[in-house]
mmCIF file of C-alpha atoms in Angstrom:
data_model
loop_
_atom_site.group_PDB
_atom_site.id
_atom_site.type_symbol
_atom_site.label_atom_id
_atom_site.label_comp_id
_atom_site.label_asym_id
_atom_site.label_seq_id
_atom_site.Cartn_x
_atom_site.Cartn_y
_atom_site.Cartn_z
ATOM 1 C CA MET A 1 21.115 -40.358 16.192
ATOM 2 C CA GLU A 2 19.374 -39.251 19.381
ATOM 3 C CA GLN A 3 16.409 -41.315 20.430
ATOM 4 C CA ALA A 4 13.056 -39.539 20.696
ATOM 5 C CA THR A 5 9.545 -40.777 21.372
ATOM 6 C CA ASP A 6 7.994 -39.055 18.344
ATOM 7 C CA ILE A 7 10.353 -40.397 15.669
ATOM 8 C CA VAL A 8 8.543 -42.290 12.924
ATOM 9 C CA CYS A 9 9.691 -43.604 9.559
ATOM 10 C CA ASP A 10 8.859 -41.198 6.735
ATOM 11 C CA ARG A 11 7.719 -44.049 4.461
ATOM 12 C CA CYS A 12 6.031 -46.759 6.494
ATOM 13 C CA ARG A 13 5.232 -44.524 9.518
ATOM 14 C CA ARG A 14 6.549 -47.165 11.904
ATOM 15 C CA PRO A 15 7.579 -45.515 15.187
ATOM 16 C CA LEU A 16 11.036 -45.902 16.652
ATOM 17 C CA ARG A 17 10.914 -48.244 19.640
ATOM 18 C CA GLY A 18 13.896 -48.877 21.844
ATOM 19 C CA ALA A 19 17.344 -48.709 20.256
ATOM 20 C CA ASP A 20 17.844 -46.764 17.030
ATOM 21 C CA ASP A 21 20.083 -49.383 15.404
ATOM 22 C CA GLY A 22 19.830 -49.144 11.630
ATOM 23 C CA TRP A 23 17.659 -46.032 11.545
ATOM 24 C CA ASN A 24 18.879 -43.193 9.334
ATOM 25 C CA VAL A 25 18.393 -39.454 9.591
ATOM 26 C CA VAL A 26 17.244 -37.805 6.348
ATOM 27 C CA MET A 27 19.375 -34.682 5.867
ATOM 28 C CA ASP A 28 18.778 -31.558 3.786
ATOM 29 C CA SER A 29 21.507 -28.866 3.816
ATOM 30 C CA GLY A 30 22.679 -30.073 7.209
ATOM 31 C CA TYR A 31 19.203 -30.161 8.734
ATOM 32 C CA ALA A 32 17.376 -33.284 9.900
ATOM 33 C CA VAL A 33 14.111 -33.354 7.958
ATOM 34 C CA GLY A 34 12.996 -36.940 8.575
ATOM 35 C CA TYR A 35 13.892 -40.528 9.439
ATOM 36 C CA LEU A 36 13.951 -43.900 7.698
ATOM 37 C CA CYS A 37 13.724 -47.296 9.344
ATOM 38 C CA PRO A 38 16.102 -50.067 8.175
ATOM 39 C CA ASP A 39 13.423 -51.804 6.080
ATOM 40 C CA CYS A 40 12.668 -48.668 4.041
ATOM 41 C CA GLN A 41 16.217 -47.592 3.170
ATOM 42 C CA THR A 42 17.735 -48.030 -0.257
ATOM 43 C CA ALA A 43 21.386 -49.012 -0.636
ATOM 44 C CA GLU A 44 22.201 -45.439 -1.718
ATOM 45 C CA GLU A 45 20.461 -43.949 1.318
ATOM 46 C CA ASN A 46 22.309 -46.302 3.625
ATOM 47 C CA ALA A 47 25.640 -45.287 2.041
ATOM 48 C CA GLU A 48 24.744 -41.603 2.441
ATOM 49 C CA ALA A 49 23.941 -42.208 6.101
ATOM 50 C CA GLU A 50 27.358 -43.797 6.601
ATOM 51 C CA VAL A 51 28.949 -40.624 5.221
ATOM 52 C CA HIS A 52 26.851 -38.455 7.533
ATOM 53 C CA GLN A 53 27.817 -40.617 10.500
ATOM 54 C CA ALA A 54 31.486 -40.115 9.686
ATOM 55 C CA THR A 55 31.342 -36.368 8.990
ATOM 56 C CA LEU A 56 28.596 -34.904 11.218
ATOM 57 C CA ASP A 57 28.720 -34.391 14.975
ATOM 58 C CA TYR A 58 25.496 -35.950 16.211
ATOM 59 C CA ASN A 59 26.270 -34.891 19.800
ATOM 60 C CA ALA A 60 26.055 -31.171 18.985
ATOM 61 C CA GLY A 61 22.646 -30.702 17.376
ATOM 62 C CA GLN A 62 21.158 -27.197 17.300
ATOM 63 C CA VAL A 63 17.423 -26.530 16.954
ATOM 64 C CA ASP A 64 16.562 -23.499 14.801
ATOM 65 C CA GLU A 65 13.536 -21.202 15.075
ATOM 66 C CA HIS A 66 11.515 -23.549 12.853
ATOM 67 C CA GLY A 67 12.166 -26.565 15.065
ATOM 68 C CA ARG A 68 14.613 -28.174 12.630
ATOM 69 C CA VAL A 69 17.736 -29.829 13.990
ATOM 70 C CA ARG A 70 21.087 -29.017 12.402
ATOM 71 C CA TRP A 71 24.220 -31.025 13.120
ATOM 72 C CA PRO A 72 27.587 -29.387 12.492
ATOM 73 C CA ARG A 73 30.528 -31.097 10.842
ATOM 74 C CA ARG A 74 32.967 -32.926 13.066
ATOM 75 C CA GLY A 75 35.766 -30.599 14.158
ATOM 76 C CA ALA A 76 33.641 -27.486 13.603
ATOM 77 C CA CYS A 77 32.662 -24.951 16.249
ATOM 78 C CA ASN A 78 29.325 -25.824 17.804
ATOM 79 C CA SER A 79 28.861 -22.795 20.063
ATOM 80 C CA ILE A 80 29.809 -19.125 20.132
ATOM 81 C CA SER A 81 31.497 -17.000 22.789
ATOM 82 C CA VAL A 82 31.284 -13.229 22.295
ATOM 83 C CA GLY A 83 33.106 -10.611 24.339
ATOM 84 C CA GLY A 84 36.156 -8.379 24.420
ATOM 85 C CA HIS A 85 39.861 -8.994 23.952
ATOM 86 C CA ALA A 86 42.961 -7.383 25.449
ATOM 87 C CA ALA A 87 44.454 -6.737 21.995
ATOM 88 C CA MET A 88 41.343 -4.860 20.946
ATOM 89 C CA ARG A 89 41.346 -2.737 24.080
ATOM 90 C CA ALA A 90 44.994 -1.840 23.476
ATOM 91 C CA ASN A 91 44.632 -1.149 19.757
ATOM 92 C CA LYS A 92 41.564 0.803 18.667
ATOM 93 C CA ALA A 93 42.354 0.004 15.020
ATOM 94 C CA ILE A 94 40.997 -3.509 15.587
ATOM 95 C CA HIS A 95 37.264 -3.758 14.985
ATOM 96 C CA LEU A 96 36.611 -7.490 15.084
ATOM 97 C CA MET A 97 38.504 -10.636 15.989
ATOM 98 C CA VAL A 98 37.172 -14.096 15.146
ATOM 99 C CA SER A 99 38.899 -17.278 16.262
ATOM 100 C CA ALA A 100 37.947 -20.902 15.701
ATOM 101 C CA ASP A 101 38.697 -22.897 18.836
ATOM 102 C CA PRO A 102 36.530 -26.015 18.463
ATOM 103 C CA PRO A 103 34.002 -26.543 19.803
ATOM 104 C CA VAL A 104 33.740 -22.778 20.462
ATOM 105 C CA LEU A 105 33.823 -19.918 17.968
ATOM 106 C CA ARG A 106 35.232 -16.881 19.793
ATOM 107 C CA VAL A 107 34.351 -13.373 18.617
ATOM 108 C CA ALA A 108 35.709 -10.173 20.151
ATOM 109 C CA VAL A 109 34.136 -6.772 19.543
ATOM 110 C CA GLY A 110 34.450 -3.380 21.165
ATOM 111 C CA PRO A 111 32.724 0.011 21.152
ATOM 112 C CA GLN A 112 35.054 1.095 18.326
ATOM 113 C CA SER A 113 33.760 -1.725 16.143
ATOM 114 C CA ASP A 114 31.658 -0.977 13.082
ATOM 115 C CA ALA A 115 28.180 -2.268 13.979
ATOM 116 C CA ARG A 116 27.619 -3.327 10.373
ATOM 117 C CA LEU A 117 30.234 -6.043 10.804
ATOM 118 C CA SER A 118 27.552 -8.293 12.277
ATOM 119 C CA GLU A 119 26.408 -8.678 8.664
ATOM 120 C CA LEU A 120 29.577 -10.657 7.972
ATOM 121 C CA PHE A 121 28.055 -13.661 9.661
ATOM 122 C CA GLY A 122 25.785 -15.964 7.721
ATOM 123 C CA HIS A 123 25.150 -18.292 10.648
ATOM 124 C CA GLU A 124 22.037 -16.860 12.323
ATOM 125 C CA THR A 125 23.171 -17.643 15.869
ATOM 126 C CA CYS A 126 26.535 -15.948 15.301
ATOM 127 C CA ARG A 127 24.977 -12.875 13.722
ATOM 128 C CA LYS A 128 22.497 -12.405 16.552
ATOM 129 C CA ALA A 129 25.139 -12.883 19.256
ATOM 130 C CA VAL A 130 27.509 -10.388 17.604
ATOM 131 C CA GLN A 131 24.683 -7.878 17.043
ATOM 132 C CA ASP A 132 23.681 -8.064 20.697
ATOM 133 C CA GLU A 133 27.255 -7.663 21.923
ATOM 134 C CA MET A 134 27.931 -4.716 19.611
ATOM 135 C CA SER A 135 24.733 -3.076 20.736
ATOM 136 C CA SER A 136 25.666 -3.514 24.397
ATOM 137 C CA GLN A 137 29.094 -2.013 23.656
ATOM 138 C CA GLY A 138 27.526 0.996 21.925
ATOM 139 C CA ALA A 139 29.066 0.274 18.524
ATOM 140 C CA GLN A 140 27.724 2.435 15.689
ATOM 141 C CA PRO A 141 27.360 1.591 11.989
ATOM 142 C CA GLY A 142 30.030 3.025 9.713
ATOM 143 C CA THR A 143 30.127 3.816 6.014
ATOM 144 C CA ARG A 144 33.306 2.125 4.806
ATOM 145 C CA ASP A 145 33.629 -0.811 2.445
ATOM 146 C CA LEU A 146 35.564 -3.983 3.106
ATOM 147 C CA ALA A 147 38.810 -5.040 1.473
ATOM 148 C CA TYR A 148 40.549 -8.384 1.889
ATOM 149 C CA LEU A 149 44.179 -9.007 2.807
ATOM 150 C CA VAL A 150 45.848 -12.418 2.887
ATOM 151 C CA ASP A 151 48.649 -12.529 5.450
ATOM 152 C CA SER A 152 50.908 -15.572 5.722
ATOM 153 C CA ASP A 153 51.710 -14.608 9.333
ATOM 154 C CA MET A 154 48.079 -14.925 10.400
ATOM 155 C CA ASP A 155 46.942 -17.972 12.324
ATOM 156 C CA ALA A 156 44.816 -20.264 10.155
ATOM 157 C CA THR A 157 42.034 -20.186 12.763
ATOM 158 C CA ASP A 158 41.789 -16.380 13.002
ATOM 159 C CA VAL A 159 40.110 -13.604 11.027
ATOM 160 C CA TRP A 160 40.703 -9.952 11.973
ATOM 161 C CA VAL A 161 39.021 -6.768 10.767
ATOM 162 C CA VAL A 162 41.190 -3.667 11.166
ATOM 163 C CA GLU A 163 41.457 -0.059 10.091
ATOM 164 C CA ASP A 164 43.220 0.183 6.749
ATOM 165 C CA GLN A 165 45.213 3.175 8.026
ATOM 166 C CA GLU A 166 47.012 0.788 10.353
ATOM 167 C CA MET A 167 47.661 -1.950 7.788
ATOM 168 C CA ALA A 168 47.337 -0.174 4.454
ATOM 169 C CA VAL A 169 49.040 -1.888 1.527
ATOM 170 C CA GLY A 170 51.897 0.246 0.215
ATOM 171 C CA GLY A 171 51.222 2.905 2.817
ATOM 172 C CA THR A 172 48.110 4.090 0.972
ATOM 173 C CA SER A 173 44.877 4.516 2.907
ATOM 174 C CA THR A 174 41.707 3.608 1.034
ATOM 175 C CA HIS A 175 39.308 4.351 3.903
ATOM 176 C CA LYS A 176 38.232 0.738 4.052
ATOM 177 C CA LEU A 177 38.222 -1.908 6.708
ATOM 178 C CA LEU A 178 40.561 -4.792 5.971
ATOM 179 C CA VAL A 179 39.453 -8.373 6.528
ATOM 180 C CA ILE A 180 42.691 -10.251 7.196
ATOM 181 C CA CYS A 181 42.973 -14.024 6.966
ATOM 182 C CA SER A 182 45.595 -16.697 6.474
ATOM 183 C CA PRO A 183 46.171 -18.325 3.055
ATOM 184 C CA ASP A 184 45.675 -21.611 4.932
ATOM 185 C CA ILE A 185 42.472 -20.524 6.640
ATOM 186 C CA ASP A 186 40.590 -23.217 8.510
ATOM 187 C CA PRO A 187 37.524 -24.073 6.366
ATOM 188 C CA HIS A 188 35.412 -24.417 9.504
ATOM 189 C CA ILE A 189 35.820 -20.728 10.326
ATOM 190 C CA LEU A 190 34.687 -19.784 6.814
ATOM 191 C CA GLU A 191 31.400 -21.585 7.382
ATOM 192 C CA VAL A 192 30.201 -18.951 9.882
ATOM 193 C CA PHE A 193 30.560 -16.083 7.416
ATOM 194 C CA ALA A 194 27.838 -15.128 4.940
ATOM 195 C CA PRO A 195 28.507 -16.709 1.528
ATOM 196 C CA GLU A 196 29.456 -13.438 -0.178
ATOM 197 C CA TYR A 197 32.112 -12.695 2.453
ATOM 198 C CA ALA A 198 33.430 -16.253 2.601
ATOM 199 C CA ASP A 199 33.693 -16.222 -1.204
ATOM 200 C CA SER A 200 35.542 -12.886 -1.083
ATOM 201 C CA MET A 201 38.078 -14.379 1.303
ATOM 202 C CA ARG A 202 38.568 -17.363 -0.974
ATOM 203 C CA GLU A 203 38.986 -15.091 -3.982
ATOM 204 C CA ALA A 204 41.604 -13.030 -2.161
ATOM 205 C CA ILE A 205 43.503 -16.212 -1.292
ATOM 206 C CA HIS A 206 43.386 -17.482 -4.873
ATOM 207 C CA ALA A 207 44.599 -14.119 -6.154
ATOM 208 C CA THR A 208 47.786 -14.272 -4.085
#
């Protein structure tokens, strides 16, 4: 837990002075919403804090637009890098490439990308970064739906979106964009997608 001069206990209002030994962060959906001093913690709260300490990366906190701090899970991507990719420049059928390379999530887009694909991302920072990059590339919104393809040859840390004409199942084009992922997809990469899209990927995996 990072030390700050304005940290006070939510219950007794005692301010944090000096070292933060024994103080716990109160978490809600990954966000820090308060603090508890050692004297005010219950046994259950202390156990929960031990779990948070083991699973959350307290060195990679992100402050949202409301001033709340969110700590990502250990091993997850804590920042985003958006740009182009040689494979995309060589193959115009590729619309979007996402790769988890902790601590960086790498996203490649090009002018041929469907601008609506920014909606795939549930993480606000990712969505905004992809929107801005697509806009700078001149990408336009399309009208096609998404389909999901599970490919055992895909890397577990990658998700690609491609034209179905290039990777159509059975040689039949459905005029959709295909979201391709590995059956062993890294759960950390799923966390950046909006829930409905992450759930669709999981459903496609379970159906195979």
